[in-house]
Amino acid sequence: MKRFWLFMPLIVALVVGVVLFAGIGKDPTKLDSALIGKPVPAFSLKNLKAPDASLDESLFRGEITLLNVWGTWCPACRDEHDDLLWLAREKNVTIIGLNYKDNRDDALVWLDRLGDPYRTVIYDPKGTLGFDLGVYGAPETFVIDASGVVRYRHVGVVNGKVWEEILLPVINDAQENG
Amino acid sequence: MLRMICFLMAVLASGLSIADVSAVYDFDTRSEEQRYQNLIAELRCPKCQNQNIADSNAPISKDMRNAVYQMMQDGASNEEIVDSLVGRFGEFVKYKPDLDSRTFMLWATPAIAVLGGLFVVAGVVVRSRRAGTSGPALSKEEQARIDEMLAKPDQNDNG
């Protein structure tokens, strides 16, 4: 029994070590979306590029899309913009933009100057759809399957690595189990 | 004079720190306002992680406070309001998560720690008691020598 107590500090250190080790490398600022497995929330908002046209959730039916939340006020959105262009042009990915808490003129200038990776851009100046999607910081990118169901949400910049390692596998899975 | 200036600065500063958060909402009754304050105090800001939405100035917290207020005006219960925000932002926004299989350890750890502590204390107490009652035992010869010494105190007396 005495012997056992001698080993107690070692055992405690090992248990604490395993628990803490499991947390290393996890980013606590990246939260899973509450909407995974649920359809895109209903909305009715204007089209950024065609101010008279209204858009709603049927926009996401028919093919797998990326929904990219961005704004001209968001520096990290500038960082990922070239990668979004690359995805749209080289990889033929359909990207739908959600222009979040922004104003139309700035957003149009941005797309004009930097290039436009989006098939359609939803204009959400008050952030209502963003709120329903649980967006807490742009940029965020959702993978949405052909029936309009959210499959994945990536918080932060999309780049080649994120595409290869995270988004592409989710898209492939959505294609197989669509 | 200096004291006066310090006092005035303190008063001004205290006003500044609450000015933005306490914002602009009107409530019909005092209890409704209290309910609002309680709700925003136990909802967590998803962007800033370690603040509730009452304390946070992040835009998302502002939106969430606004949503809480709007839902209250529409007559929603506390449960409905919290569920609606959890449905958007996830379980993360609750400072008091529900008890389920994922959060079991979170809730159980304090109880386990307290029980473990009690166990150790009980062990220490029991052991020291046991040690107290069974002191160093004397053999028969030793006991006999002691009895002998005590019976004839004069022999050991120096005087």
Short mmCIF file of C-alpha atoms in Angstrom, two decimals:
data_model
loop_
_atom_site.label_atom_id
_atom_site.label_comp_id
_atom_site.label_asym_id
_atom_site.label_seq_id
_atom_site.Cartn_x
_atom_site.Cartn_y
_atom_site.Cartn_z
CA MET A 1 0.00 0.00 0.00
CA LYS A 2 2.83 2.40 0.90
CA ARG A 3 4.48 1.55 -2.40
CA PHE A 4 1.29 2.47 -4.23
CA TRP A 5 1.20 5.94 -2.67
CA LEU A 6 4.78 6.51 -3.81
CA PHE A 7 3.57 6.20 -7.40
CA MET A 8 0.60 8.53 -6.88
CA PRO A 9 2.34 11.73 -8.09
CA LEU A 10 3.49 9.92 -11.23
CA ILE A 11 -0.03 8.69 -11.94
CA VAL A 12 -1.53 12.16 -11.39
CA ALA A 13 1.13 13.72 -13.65
CA LEU A 14 0.41 11.16 -16.38
CA VAL A 15 -3.36 11.72 -16.25
CA VAL A 16 -2.99 15.51 -16.32
CA GLY A 17 -0.41 15.17 -19.09
CA VAL A 18 -2.73 13.10 -21.28
CA VAL A 19 -5.64 15.51 -20.75
CA LEU A 20 -3.52 18.56 -21.54
CA PHE A 21 -1.78 16.88 -24.48
CA ALA A 22 -5.17 16.19 -26.06
CA GLY A 23 -5.80 19.96 -26.08
CA ILE A 24 -2.57 20.91 -27.85
CA GLY A 25 -3.07 22.18 -31.38
CA LYS A 26 -6.81 22.63 -31.00
CA ASP A 27 -7.94 26.14 -31.77
CA PRO A 28 -10.65 27.06 -29.26
CA THR A 29 -11.72 30.02 -31.39
CA LYS A 30 -12.98 27.67 -34.12
CA LEU A 31 -16.44 26.46 -33.23
CA ASP A 32 -18.47 23.81 -34.98
CA SER A 33 -21.50 25.25 -36.65
CA ALA A 34 -24.81 24.53 -34.97
CA LEU A 35 -26.35 24.24 -38.44
CA ILE A 36 -24.47 21.18 -39.65
CA GLY A 37 -27.01 18.73 -41.04
CA LYS A 38 -29.67 21.43 -41.19
CA PRO A 39 -30.91 23.34 -44.22
CA VAL A 40 -29.76 26.88 -44.91
CA PRO A 41 -32.14 29.16 -42.96
CA ALA A 42 -34.91 30.84 -44.88
CA PHE A 43 -34.08 34.34 -46.06
CA SER A 44 -35.14 36.96 -48.55
CA LEU A 45 -32.39 39.39 -49.47
CA LYS A 46 -31.27 41.39 -52.47
CA ASN A 47 -28.71 40.33 -55.03
CA LEU A 48 -25.56 42.44 -54.65
CA LYS A 49 -24.87 42.57 -58.36
CA ALA A 50 -28.51 43.07 -59.41
CA PRO A 51 -30.17 45.31 -56.81
CA ASP A 52 -33.70 44.67 -58.08
CA ALA A 53 -33.53 40.90 -57.82
CA SER A 54 -34.44 39.05 -54.63
CA LEU A 55 -32.72 35.88 -53.53
CA ASP A 56 -33.89 33.15 -51.19
CA GLU A 57 -32.74 29.78 -49.89
CA SER A 58 -33.65 27.98 -53.13
CA LEU A 59 -30.39 29.49 -54.43
CA PHE A 60 -28.58 26.57 -52.81
CA ARG A 61 -30.55 23.80 -54.51
CA GLY A 62 -29.19 21.70 -57.32
CA GLU A 63 -25.45 21.62 -56.83
CA ILE A 64 -22.84 21.60 -54.12
CA THR A 65 -21.76 25.12 -53.28
CA LEU A 66 -19.41 27.00 -51.03
CA LEU A 67 -21.03 29.87 -49.18
CA ASN A 68 -18.36 32.43 -48.44
CA VAL A 69 -19.09 35.18 -45.89
CA TRP A 70 -17.09 38.32 -46.61
CA GLY A 71 -17.01 42.09 -46.34
CA THR A 72 -14.74 44.84 -47.57
CA TRP A 73 -14.07 45.80 -43.92
CA CYS A 74 -12.50 42.40 -43.30
CA PRO A 75 -8.73 42.23 -43.90
CA ALA A 76 -8.60 38.43 -43.82
CA CYS A 77 -11.18 38.38 -46.64
CA ARG A 78 -8.64 40.21 -48.77
CA ASP A 79 -6.08 37.53 -47.89
CA GLU A 80 -8.26 34.69 -49.11
CA HIS A 81 -9.63 36.47 -52.16
CA ASP A 82 -6.96 35.20 -54.56
CA ASP A 83 -7.51 31.67 -53.33
CA LEU A 84 -11.24 31.97 -53.92
CA LEU A 85 -10.52 33.15 -57.48
CA TRP A 86 -8.24 30.16 -57.94
CA LEU A 87 -10.95 27.81 -56.66
CA ALA A 88 -13.59 29.31 -58.94
CA ARG A 89 -11.40 29.40 -62.04
CA GLU A 90 -9.09 26.40 -61.74
CA LYS A 91 -11.21 24.01 -59.70
CA ASN A 92 -14.62 24.98 -61.05
CA VAL A 93 -16.06 25.35 -57.58
CA THR A 94 -19.37 27.16 -57.36
CA ILE A 95 -19.00 29.87 -54.74
CA ILE A 96 -21.88 31.94 -53.48
CA GLY A 97 -20.90 35.08 -51.61
CA LEU A 98 -22.61 36.54 -48.57
CA ASN A 99 -21.66 40.19 -48.41
CA TYR A 100 -21.95 40.69 -44.67
CA LYS A 101 -22.56 44.04 -42.95
CA ASP A 102 -21.08 45.94 -45.83
CA ASN A 103 -22.28 48.54 -48.26
CA ARG A 104 -23.05 47.87 -51.89
CA ASP A 105 -20.79 50.47 -53.50
CA ASP A 106 -17.68 49.36 -51.63
CA ALA A 107 -18.45 45.72 -52.34
CA LEU A 108 -18.92 46.29 -56.07
CA VAL A 109 -15.69 48.27 -56.31
CA TRP A 110 -13.89 45.44 -54.47
CA LEU A 111 -15.19 42.80 -56.92
CA ASP A 112 -14.42 45.01 -59.88
CA ARG A 113 -10.87 45.68 -58.77
CA LEU A 114 -9.89 42.28 -57.34
CA GLY A 115 -11.90 39.94 -59.52
CA ASP A 116 -15.16 38.17 -58.86
CA PRO A 117 -15.08 34.52 -57.74
CA TYR A 118 -18.80 34.40 -56.91
CA ARG A 119 -21.62 32.99 -59.01
CA THR A 120 -24.04 35.09 -56.99
CA VAL A 121 -23.57 37.43 -54.04
CA ILE A 122 -26.26 37.82 -51.41
CA TYR A 123 -26.35 41.37 -50.08
CA ASP A 124 -26.84 41.31 -46.29
CA PRO A 125 -26.07 44.80 -44.99
CA LYS A 126 -27.71 44.24 -41.59
CA GLY A 127 -26.25 40.78 -41.12
CA THR A 128 -29.61 39.05 -40.67
CA LEU A 129 -28.77 35.92 -42.67
CA GLY A 130 -25.30 36.01 -41.13
CA PHE A 131 -26.92 35.97 -37.70
CA ASP A 132 -29.19 33.04 -38.63
CA LEU A 133 -26.13 31.17 -39.92
CA GLY A 134 -24.33 31.78 -36.64
CA VAL A 135 -21.59 33.82 -38.32
CA TYR A 136 -19.40 35.34 -35.62
CA GLY A 137 -16.49 36.60 -37.66
CA ALA A 138 -15.76 36.90 -41.35
CA PRO A 139 -14.40 35.19 -43.29
CA GLU A 140 -16.38 32.00 -42.84
CA THR A 141 -16.99 29.39 -45.51
CA PHE A 142 -19.84 26.88 -45.46
CA VAL A 143 -20.05 23.74 -47.57
CA ILE A 144 -23.66 23.29 -48.70
CA ASP A 145 -24.82 20.16 -50.47
CA ALA A 146 -27.10 19.91 -53.49
CA SER A 147 -30.25 19.74 -51.36
CA GLY A 148 -29.34 22.94 -49.52
CA VAL A 149 -28.14 21.31 -46.30
CA VAL A 150 -25.11 22.71 -44.44
CA ARG A 151 -22.33 20.10 -44.38
CA TYR A 152 -19.45 22.02 -42.86
CA ARG A 153 -18.40 25.45 -41.67
CA HIS A 154 -14.81 26.70 -41.84
CA VAL A 155 -13.95 29.75 -39.76
CA GLY A 156 -10.99 31.71 -41.06
CA VAL A 157 -9.12 32.07 -44.31
CA VAL A 158 -9.50 29.53 -47.11
CA ASN A 159 -6.25 28.65 -48.87
CA GLY A 160 -4.81 25.76 -50.85
CA LYS A 161 -4.12 23.74 -47.73
CA VAL A 162 -7.57 24.27 -46.21
CA TRP A 163 -9.09 23.33 -49.57
CA GLU A 164 -7.08 20.12 -49.95
CA GLU A 165 -7.29 18.94 -46.37
CA ILE A 166 -10.67 20.13 -45.15
CA LEU A 167 -13.10 21.37 -47.79
CA LEU A 168 -12.42 18.93 -50.62
CA PRO A 169 -12.98 15.81 -48.46
CA VAL A 170 -16.29 17.26 -47.22
CA ILE A 171 -17.35 18.04 -50.79
CA ASN A 172 -16.40 14.56 -51.98
CA ASP A 173 -18.41 13.07 -49.15
CA ALA A 174 -21.38 15.28 -50.01
CA GLN A 175 -21.12 14.09 -53.62
CA GLU A 176 -21.13 10.43 -52.63
CA ASN A 177 -23.85 10.67 -50.02
CA GLY A 178 -25.84 13.41 -51.69
CA MET B 1 -8.02 69.81 -4.21
CA LEU B 2 -6.10 66.83 -5.55
CA ARG B 3 -8.53 64.53 -3.82
CA MET B 4 -11.41 66.34 -5.45
CA ILE B 5 -9.88 65.93 -8.92
CA CYS B 6 -9.25 62.25 -8.34
CA PHE B 7 -12.83 61.79 -7.22
CA LEU B 8 -14.22 63.58 -10.27
CA MET B 9 -12.04 61.54 -12.62
CA ALA B 10 -13.17 58.33 -10.98
CA VAL B 11 -16.81 59.33 -11.37
CA LEU B 12 -16.31 60.24 -15.03
CA ALA B 13 -14.42 57.04 -15.79
CA SER B 14 -17.05 54.83 -14.17
CA GLY B 15 -19.65 56.39 -16.45
CA LEU B 16 -17.54 55.72 -19.54
CA SER B 17 -17.05 52.06 -18.87
CA ILE B 18 -20.75 51.23 -18.74
CA ALA B 19 -21.98 53.73 -21.30
CA ASP B 20 -21.74 51.56 -24.38
CA VAL B 21 -23.05 48.29 -23.00
CA SER B 22 -26.08 49.53 -21.12
CA ALA B 23 -27.23 51.14 -24.38
CA VAL B 24 -30.69 51.97 -25.46
CA TYR B 25 -33.31 49.41 -24.58
CA ASP B 26 -36.54 50.41 -22.91
CA PHE B 27 -38.50 48.01 -20.77
CA ASP B 28 -42.05 48.28 -19.51
CA THR B 29 -41.26 46.91 -16.11
CA ARG B 30 -38.34 46.63 -13.79
CA SER B 31 -38.63 42.83 -13.72
CA GLU B 32 -38.43 42.62 -17.51
CA GLU B 33 -35.25 44.63 -17.43
CA GLN B 34 -33.88 42.33 -14.75
CA ARG B 35 -34.79 39.33 -16.89
CA TYR B 36 -32.93 40.88 -19.82
CA GLN B 37 -29.88 41.54 -17.67
CA ASN B 38 -29.89 37.96 -16.38
CA LEU B 39 -30.19 36.55 -19.90
CA ILE B 40 -27.35 38.54 -21.39
CA ALA B 41 -25.20 37.76 -18.37
CA GLU B 42 -25.44 34.00 -18.95
CA LEU B 43 -25.00 34.05 -22.72
CA ARG B 44 -21.46 33.83 -23.99
CA CYS B 45 -19.97 35.83 -26.82
CA PRO B 46 -18.87 33.39 -29.58
CA LYS B 47 -16.23 35.80 -30.87
CA CYS B 48 -14.56 36.83 -27.64
CA GLN B 49 -14.96 33.48 -25.88
CA ASN B 50 -14.37 34.54 -22.30
CA GLN B 51 -16.93 37.30 -22.02
CA ASN B 52 -20.67 37.21 -21.73
CA ILE B 53 -22.62 39.26 -24.23
CA ALA B 54 -23.47 41.77 -21.50
CA ASP B 55 -19.82 42.75 -21.14
CA SER B 56 -18.66 42.38 -24.72
CA ASN B 57 -18.49 45.17 -27.25
CA ALA B 58 -18.02 42.82 -30.21
CA PRO B 59 -20.52 43.51 -33.02
CA ILE B 60 -21.85 39.96 -32.73
CA SER B 61 -22.63 40.53 -29.04
CA LYS B 62 -24.50 43.67 -29.95
CA ASP B 63 -26.52 41.67 -32.48
CA MET B 64 -27.21 39.00 -29.88
CA ARG B 65 -28.32 41.53 -27.25
CA ASN B 66 -30.57 43.05 -29.85
CA ALA B 67 -32.01 39.62 -30.72
CA VAL B 68 -32.62 38.88 -27.03
CA TYR B 69 -34.42 42.20 -26.64
CA GLN B 70 -36.52 41.67 -29.77
CA MET B 71 -37.53 38.16 -28.71
CA MET B 72 -38.47 39.45 -25.26
CA GLN B 73 -40.65 42.10 -26.85
CA ASP B 74 -42.30 39.33 -28.88
CA GLY B 75 -43.13 37.53 -25.65
CA ALA B 76 -40.63 34.67 -25.86
CA SER B 77 -39.74 32.74 -22.72
CA ASN B 78 -36.15 32.55 -21.46
CA GLU B 79 -35.93 29.00 -22.70
CA GLU B 80 -37.10 29.91 -26.18
CA ILE B 81 -34.61 32.76 -26.38
CA VAL B 82 -31.65 30.65 -25.29
CA ASP B 83 -32.69 27.77 -27.56
CA SER B 84 -32.96 30.08 -30.51
CA LEU B 85 -29.43 31.39 -29.98
CA VAL B 86 -28.05 27.91 -29.35
CA GLY B 87 -29.68 26.83 -32.63
CA ARG B 88 -27.61 29.43 -34.44
CA PHE B 89 -24.33 29.59 -32.55
CA GLY B 90 -24.20 26.22 -30.83
CA GLU B 91 -24.06 25.03 -27.23
CA PHE B 92 -20.97 27.21 -26.84
CA VAL B 93 -23.03 30.34 -26.13
CA LYS B 94 -24.41 28.91 -22.90
CA TYR B 95 -22.34 29.53 -19.82
CA LYS B 96 -24.41 26.82 -18.14
CA PRO B 97 -24.43 23.92 -20.62
CA ASP B 98 -27.03 21.16 -20.28
CA LEU B 99 -26.02 17.90 -18.68
CA ASP B 100 -25.52 15.32 -21.42
CA SER B 101 -22.92 12.75 -22.42
CA ARG B 102 -20.52 15.37 -23.80
CA THR B 103 -20.73 17.70 -20.82
CA PHE B 104 -20.89 14.99 -18.18
CA MET B 105 -17.21 15.28 -17.21
CA LEU B 106 -17.50 19.05 -17.09
CA TRP B 107 -20.25 18.85 -14.49
CA ALA B 108 -18.89 15.80 -12.68
CA THR B 109 -15.28 16.94 -12.24
CA PRO B 110 -15.92 19.21 -9.23
CA ALA B 111 -17.91 16.47 -7.46
CA ILE B 112 -15.21 13.92 -8.25
CA ALA B 113 -12.52 16.27 -6.93
CA VAL B 114 -14.44 16.94 -3.70
CA LEU B 115 -15.16 13.24 -3.17
CA GLY B 116 -11.52 12.41 -3.87
CA GLY B 117 -10.44 15.04 -1.36
CA LEU B 118 -12.81 13.69 1.29
CA PHE B 119 -11.47 10.20 0.62
CA VAL B 120 -7.88 11.34 1.18
CA VAL B 121 -8.78 13.26 4.35
CA ALA B 122 -10.73 10.28 5.69
CA GLY B 123 -7.76 8.04 4.93
CA VAL B 124 -5.37 10.35 6.76
CA VAL B 125 -7.67 10.59 9.80
CA VAL B 126 -8.27 6.85 10.02
CA ARG B 127 -4.59 6.12 9.74
CA SER B 128 -3.55 8.61 12.40
CA ARG B 129 -6.24 7.25 14.78
CA ARG B 130 -5.00 3.74 14.28
CA ALA B 131 -1.42 4.86 14.89
CA GLY B 132 -2.52 6.62 18.11
CA THR B 133 -4.21 3.62 19.74
CA SER B 134 -1.56 1.04 18.99
CA GLY B 135 1.51 2.79 20.35
CA PRO B 136 4.87 1.03 20.64
CA ALA B 137 4.16 -2.17 22.55
CA LEU B 138 6.45 -3.34 25.35
CA SER B 139 7.58 -6.88 25.68
CA LYS B 140 6.95 -8.79 28.94
CA GLU B 141 10.51 -8.32 30.22
CA GLU B 142 10.46 -4.60 29.54
CA GLN B 143 7.16 -4.22 31.36
CA ALA B 144 8.55 -6.16 34.30
CA ARG B 145 11.63 -3.90 34.51
CA ILE B 146 9.48 -0.79 34.46
CA ASP B 147 7.25 -2.14 37.22
CA GLU B 148 10.35 -2.93 39.24
CA MET B 149 11.79 0.57 38.78
CA LEU B 150 8.52 2.24 39.69
CA ALA B 151 8.09 0.07 42.78
CA LYS B 152 11.51 1.06 44.21
CA PRO B 153 11.92 4.76 43.50
CA ASP B 154 14.59 5.23 46.24
CA GLN B 155 17.23 3.22 44.42
CA ASN B 156 17.35 5.56 41.51
CA ASP B 157 17.30 8.56 43.69
CA ASN B 158 20.53 10.52 43.62
CA GLY B 159 19.94 12.08 46.96
#
